[in-house]
Coordinates of C-alpha atoms in Angstrom, one line a residue:
Chain A
M1 CA 0.0 0.0 0.0
N2 CA 1.3 3.5 -0.8
V3 CA 0.3 4.5 2.7
L4 CA 2.1 6.4 5.5
V5 CA 1.9 4.8 8.9
I6 CA 2.7 7.1 11.8
N7 CA 3.9 5.9 15.2
G8 CA 2.6 8.6 17.6
T9 CA 4.3 7.5 20.8
P10 CA 7.5 9.2 21.8
R11 CA 8.4 6.1 23.9
K12 CA 10.9 3.6 22.4
H13 CA 9.2 0.8 24.3
G14 CA 5.6 2.0 23.9
R15 CA 2.9 -0.4 22.8
T16 CA 1.8 2.1 20.1
R17 CA 5.2 1.5 18.5
I18 CA 4.6 -2.3 18.5
L19 CA 1.3 -1.6 16.7
A20 CA 2.8 0.8 14.2
S21 CA 5.7 -1.4 13.2
H22 CA 3.3 -4.3 12.9
L23 CA 1.3 -2.3 10.4
A24 CA 4.3 -1.1 8.5
D25 CA 5.8 -4.6 8.3
T26 CA 2.6 -6.6 7.6
Y27 CA 1.2 -4.2 5.0
N28 CA 4.4 -3.0 3.5
T29 CA 3.8 0.7 4.0
K30 CA 6.0 3.8 4.4
Y31 CA 6.6 4.5 8.1
I32 CA 7.5 7.4 10.3
D33 CA 8.4 6.5 13.9
L34 CA 8.1 9.7 16.1
S35 CA 10.1 8.0 18.8
S36 CA 13.2 8.4 16.6
F37 CA 12.3 10.8 13.8
A38 CA 13.8 14.1 15.0
L39 CA 11.2 16.8 14.2
P40 CA 11.6 20.1 16.0
L41 CA 8.7 21.8 17.8
Y42 CA 6.7 23.6 15.2
N43 CA 7.2 27.4 15.5
G44 CA 5.6 28.7 12.3
E45 CA 8.9 30.2 11.0
K46 CA 9.8 29.7 7.4
D47 CA 13.3 28.5 8.1
Q48 CA 11.9 25.3 9.6
Q49 CA 10.9 24.3 6.0
D50 CA 14.7 23.7 5.3
I51 CA 15.1 21.2 8.1
K52 CA 15.8 17.8 6.7
E53 CA 13.1 15.9 8.7
V54 CA 10.5 18.6 7.9
K55 CA 11.2 18.3 4.2
Q56 CA 11.2 14.5 4.4
L57 CA 7.9 14.5 6.3
K58 CA 6.2 16.8 3.8
E59 CA 7.4 14.8 0.8
M60 CA 6.3 11.5 2.3
A61 CA 2.9 12.9 3.3
L62 CA 2.4 14.4 -0.2
E63 CA 3.2 11.1 -1.9
A64 CA 1.1 8.9 0.3
D65 CA -2.4 7.9 -0.9
G66 CA -3.6 7.6 2.7
F67 CA -2.5 7.5 6.4
I68 CA -2.8 5.3 9.4
L69 CA -2.3 7.4 12.5
C70 CA -1.4 5.4 15.7
T71 CA -1.4 7.3 19.0
P72 CA -1.3 6.6 22.7
E73 CA -3.9 8.4 24.7
Y74 CA -2.2 11.1 26.8
H75 CA -4.6 13.1 29.1
S76 CA -7.6 12.2 26.9
G77 CA -6.1 13.4 23.7
M78 CA -3.6 12.3 21.1
S79 CA 0.1 12.7 22.1
G80 CA 1.6 16.1 21.9
I81 CA 4.3 14.8 19.6
L82 CA 1.8 13.6 17.1
K83 CA -0.2 16.9 17.1
N84 CA 3.1 18.7 16.7
M85 CA 3.9 16.6 13.6
L86 CA 0.4 17.3 12.1
D87 CA 1.0 21.1 12.7
F88 CA 3.7 20.9 10.0
L89 CA 1.2 19.6 7.5
G90 CA -1.9 20.9 5.8
S91 CA -4.7 20.1 3.4
D92 CA -2.2 19.8 0.6
H93 CA -1.1 16.6 2.2
F94 CA -4.4 15.3 3.4
K95 CA -7.2 16.5 1.2
N96 CA -9.8 13.7 0.6
K97 CA -7.2 11.0 1.4
P98 CA -8.4 8.2 3.6
V99 CA -7.1 8.2 7.2
A100 CA -7.4 5.3 9.6
L101 CA -7.2 6.0 13.3
I102 CA -6.0 3.6 16.0
A103 CA -5.4 4.5 19.7
V104 CA -3.5 2.5 22.2
A105 CA -4.9 2.8 25.8
G106 CA -4.7 1.3 29.3
G107 CA -8.1 -0.4 29.3
G108 CA -11.5 0.8 30.6
K109 CA -12.9 3.6 28.4
G110 CA -9.4 4.9 27.5
G111 CA -8.6 5.7 23.9
I112 CA -12.0 7.1 22.7
N113 CA -11.1 10.7 23.4
A114 CA -7.8 10.4 21.6
L115 CA -9.7 8.9 18.6
N116 CA -12.3 11.8 18.7
N117 CA -9.5 14.3 18.9
M118 CA -7.7 12.8 15.9
R119 CA -10.9 12.6 13.9
T120 CA -11.7 16.3 14.4
V121 CA -8.1 17.3 13.6
V122 CA -8.0 15.1 10.5
R123 CA -11.2 16.9 9.4
G124 CA -9.4 20.1 10.0
L125 CA -6.7 18.9 7.6
Y126 CA -9.5 18.0 5.1
G127 CA -8.6 14.3 5.3
N128 CA -11.3 11.6 5.2
A129 CA -11.1 9.8 8.6
I130 CA -12.8 6.4 7.8
P131 CA -15.7 5.2 10.0
R132 CA -14.0 2.1 11.4
Q133 CA -11.7 2.9 14.2
L134 CA -10.0 0.9 17.0
V135 CA -8.7 1.1 20.5
L136 CA -6.1 -1.5 21.5
D137 CA -5.9 -2.3 25.2
P138 CA -3.1 -4.2 27.1
V139 CA -4.9 -7.5 26.5
H140 CA -4.2 -7.1 22.8
F141 CA -0.4 -7.1 23.2
N142 CA 2.1 -9.7 24.1
T143 CA 4.5 -7.1 25.5
D144 CA 7.3 -9.4 26.4
Q145 CA 7.6 -10.6 22.8
R146 CA 7.0 -7.0 21.4
M147 CA 4.0 -8.2 19.3
L148 CA 0.3 -8.1 19.0
T149 CA -1.8 -11.1 20.1
S150 CA -3.6 -13.0 17.4
D151 CA -6.9 -11.2 18.5
G152 CA -5.1 -7.9 18.3
E153 CA -3.9 -8.6 14.8
D154 CA -7.4 -9.6 13.7
L155 CA -8.8 -6.3 15.0
V156 CA -6.2 -4.4 13.1
E157 CA -6.8 -6.4 10.0
N158 CA -10.5 -5.3 10.1
V159 CA -9.5 -1.7 10.2
V160 CA -7.1 -2.2 7.3
E161 CA -9.7 -4.0 5.2
E162 CA -12.0 -1.0 5.4
F163 CA -9.1 1.4 4.9
K164 CA -8.2 -0.4 1.7
F165 CA -11.7 -0.1 0.4
Y166 CA -11.6 3.7 0.9
L167 CA -8.1 3.8 -0.8
E168 CA -9.5 2.1 -3.8
T169 CA -12.6 4.3 -3.8
A170 CA -10.4 7.5 -3.5
K171 CA -8.3 6.4 -6.5
R172 CA -11.4 5.8 -8.7
L173 CA -13.3 8.9 -7.7
S174 CA -10.6 11.5 -7.7
F175 CA -12.0 14.8 -6.6
K176 CA -9.2 17.0 -5.3
Chain B
M1 CA -3.7 36.1 41.4
N2 CA -1.5 33.0 42.1
V3 CA -2.3 31.8 38.6
L4 CA -0.3 30.5 35.7
V5 CA -1.0 31.9 32.3
I6 CA 0.2 29.8 29.4
N7 CA 0.8 31.3 25.9
G8 CA 0.2 28.3 23.6
T9 CA 1.4 29.8 20.3
P10 CA 4.9 29.0 19.2
R11 CA 4.8 32.2 17.1
K12 CA 6.7 35.3 18.4
H13 CA 4.2 37.5 16.6
G14 CA 1.1 35.5 17.2
R15 CA -2.1 37.1 18.4
T16 CA -2.4 34.4 21.2
R17 CA 0.8 35.9 22.6
I18 CA -0.8 39.4 22.7
L19 CA -3.7 37.9 24.7
A20 CA -1.5 35.9 27.1
S21 CA 0.9 38.8 27.9
H22 CA -2.2 41.1 28.4
L23 CA -3.5 38.6 30.9
A24 CA -0.2 38.2 32.7
D25 CA 0.4 42.0 32.9
T26 CA -3.2 43.1 33.7
Y27 CA -3.9 40.5 36.3
N28 CA -0.4 40.1 37.7
T29 CA 0.0 36.4 37.1
K30 CA 2.8 33.9 36.6
Y31 CA 3.5 33.4 33.0
I32 CA 5.0 30.8 30.7
D33 CA 5.4 31.8 27.0
L34 CA 5.8 28.8 24.9
S35 CA 7.2 30.9 22.0
S36 CA 10.4 31.2 24.1
F37 CA 10.3 28.7 26.9
A38 CA 12.5 25.9 25.7
L39 CA 10.7 22.7 26.6
P40 CA 11.8 19.6 24.6
L41 CA 9.4 17.2 23.0
Y42 CA 8.1 14.9 25.7
N43 CA 9.5 11.4 25.4
G44 CA 8.5 9.7 28.6
E45 CA 12.1 9.1 29.7
K46 CA 13.0 9.8 33.3
D47 CA 16.1 11.9 32.4
Q48 CA 13.8 14.6 31.0
Q49 CA 12.8 15.4 34.6
D50 CA 16.3 16.9 35.2
I51 CA 15.9 19.4 32.4
K52 CA 15.8 23.0 33.8
E53 CA 12.7 24.0 31.9
V54 CA 10.8 20.8 32.8
K55 CA 11.6 21.3 36.5
Q56 CA 10.6 24.9 36.3
L57 CA 7.3 24.1 34.5
K58 CA 6.4 21.5 37.1
E59 CA 7.2 23.7 40.1
M60 CA 5.2 26.6 38.6
A61 CA 2.3 24.4 37.9
L62 CA 2.4 22.8 41.3
E63 CA 2.4 26.2 43.0
A64 CA -0.4 27.7 40.9
D65 CA -4.0 27.9 42.3
G66 CA -5.3 27.8 38.8
F67 CA -4.4 28.2 35.1
I68 CA -5.5 30.2 32.1
L69 CA -4.6 28.3 28.9
C70 CA -4.4 30.4 25.7
T71 CA -4.1 28.6 22.4
P72 CA -4.3 29.3 18.7
E73 CA -6.5 26.8 16.8
Y74 CA -4.3 24.6 14.6
H75 CA -6.1 22.1 12.5
S76 CA -9.2 22.1 14.7
G77 CA -7.3 21.5 17.9
M78 CA -5.0 23.1 20.4
S79 CA -1.4 23.7 19.2
G80 CA 0.9 20.8 19.3
I81 CA 3.4 22.8 21.5
L82 CA 0.7 23.3 24.1
K83 CA -0.3 19.7 24.2
N84 CA 3.3 18.7 24.4
M85 CA 3.7 21.0 27.5
L86 CA 0.6 19.4 29.1
D87 CA 2.1 15.9 28.5
F88 CA 4.8 16.8 31.0
L89 CA 2.1 17.5 33.7
G90 CA -0.5 15.4 35.5
S91 CA -3.3 15.4 38.0
D92 CA -0.7 16.4 40.7
H93 CA -0.6 19.8 39.1
F94 CA -4.2 20.2 38.0
K95 CA -6.5 18.3 40.4
N96 CA -9.6 20.3 41.1
K97 CA -7.9 23.6 40.2
P98 CA -9.9 26.0 38.1
V99 CA -8.8 26.3 34.5
A100 CA -9.9 29.1 32.1
L101 CA -9.8 28.4 28.4
I102 CA -9.3 31.0 25.6
A103 CA -8.7 30.2 21.9
V104 CA -7.6 32.7 19.3
A105 CA -8.9 32.0 15.8
G106 CA -9.3 33.5 12.4
G107 CA -13.1 34.2 12.4
G108 CA -16.1 32.2 11.3
K109 CA -16.6 29.2 13.5
G110 CA -12.9 28.8 14.3
G111 CA -11.7 28.2 17.8
I112 CA -14.5 26.1 19.2
N113 CA -12.8 22.8 18.4
A114 CA -9.6 24.0 20.1
L115 CA -11.7 24.9 23.2
N116 CA -13.4 21.5 23.2
N117 CA -10.1 19.7 22.8
M118 CA -8.6 21.7 25.8
R119 CA -11.7 21.0 27.9
T120 CA -11.5 17.3 27.4
V121 CA -7.7 17.3 28.0
V122 CA -8.1 19.4 31.2
R123 CA -10.7 16.9 32.4
G124 CA -8.1 14.2 31.7
L125 CA -5.7 16.1 34.0
Y126 CA -8.5 16.3 36.6
G127 CA -8.6 20.1 36.4
N128 CA -11.9 22.0 36.6
A129 CA -12.4 23.7 33.3
I130 CA -14.8 26.5 34.1
P131 CA -18.0 27.0 32.1
R132 CA -17.3 30.4 30.6
Q133 CA -14.9 30.2 27.7
L134 CA -13.9 32.5 24.9
V135 CA -12.8 32.7 21.3
L136 CA -11.0 35.9 20.2
D137 CA -11.2 36.7 16.5
P138 CA -9.0 39.2 14.5
V139 CA -11.6 41.9 15.2
H140 CA -10.7 41.8 18.9
F141 CA -7.1 42.7 18.3
N142 CA -5.3 45.9 17.3
T143 CA -2.4 43.9 15.8
D144 CA -0.3 46.9 14.7
Q145 CA -0.2 48.1 18.3
R146 CA 0.2 44.5 19.6
M147 CA -2.8 44.9 21.9
L148 CA -6.4 43.9 22.4
T149 CA -9.2 46.2 21.4
S150 CA -11.4 47.6 24.2
D151 CA -14.1 45.1 23.3
G152 CA -11.5 42.3 23.4
E153 CA -10.4 43.4 26.8
D154 CA -14.0 43.4 28.1
L155 CA -14.6 39.8 26.9
V156 CA -11.4 38.7 28.6
E157 CA -12.4 40.5 31.8
N158 CA -15.7 38.5 31.8
V159 CA -13.8 35.2 31.7
V160 CA -11.4 36.4 34.4
E161 CA -14.3 37.4 36.7
E162 CA -15.8 34.0 36.6
F163 CA -12.4 32.4 36.9
K164 CA -11.8 34.5 40.1
F165 CA -15.1 33.2 41.5
Y166 CA -14.0 29.6 41.0
L167 CA -10.5 30.4 42.5
E168 CA -12.2 31.7 45.6
T169 CA -14.5 28.7 45.8
A170 CA -11.7 26.2 45.3
K171 CA -9.8 27.9 48.2
R172 CA -12.8 27.7 50.6
L173 CA -13.8 24.2 49.6
S174 CA -10.6 22.3 49.5
F175 CA -11.2 18.7 48.4
K176 CA -8.0 17.3 47.0

């Protein structure tokens, strides 16, 4: 898939990173891992456009047919590091492209607010956040082996299936 | 007021900064200006706790009786730099403290999603986001003179009046 997967956890050992690398490996996508990709804090100044990582982010986002955004839930929202990355981008990168949203949470009702936050922000970027979304809880990870459980993989697969449908649709019905 | 005002725009010439410095000057508050306060991107590692600005942020937040959060609306949410700052904090800093929310937007319906985003996140931090909130549009600024208009100042004053009421109430009814 000509898709850009974003790992939105800054933590090297975060579960969100397990999810994002699973997606990138299994579905052979482009991948930006915010736990290592050295973006600065967005400051609105033009000279930031010359920074290597900012250029690379914009090029990768422009070329992608769609996005899968993966975030931990921090204080009932997406991570600050993910929102900071999105602040560098705009509708040029997202307009009418399908975007799949997955949050990684600690259980209970966690994750939903992060999804709602991402959905609203993706709309602000003029992306098409697809209806199916997902929260993965600790039970969906085998943390020792740094992998998803079989159930977790199935849930992710369901999201990707719908995402692929929207990717195909967007290709056939191109309205920029 | 023993209150911490946050300027949530990274832009030195942003209108949000005019608002935040007006608040800090007029109401004699503590002030963190994210356009100059050099926080790193939050990465969840313990060694970030030793960074001078991280320590200073936590101390100022702990000591404050309440907060006024000022943000631009970026892509229908609060700025990434503001969310990144909040990711360093927790309920220790916010629990049951009054929090006033003000967004700065470009007109039309702008600003409301940033307010809703902040309100949900403040709840996630266990702060008490007060009912009165405000969006300031370009018409409320005299940008050449780097100040609010008289109408803009009155709108801000209304928010501060309610905020003061909640500050007093929180002092009298201390339930931590």
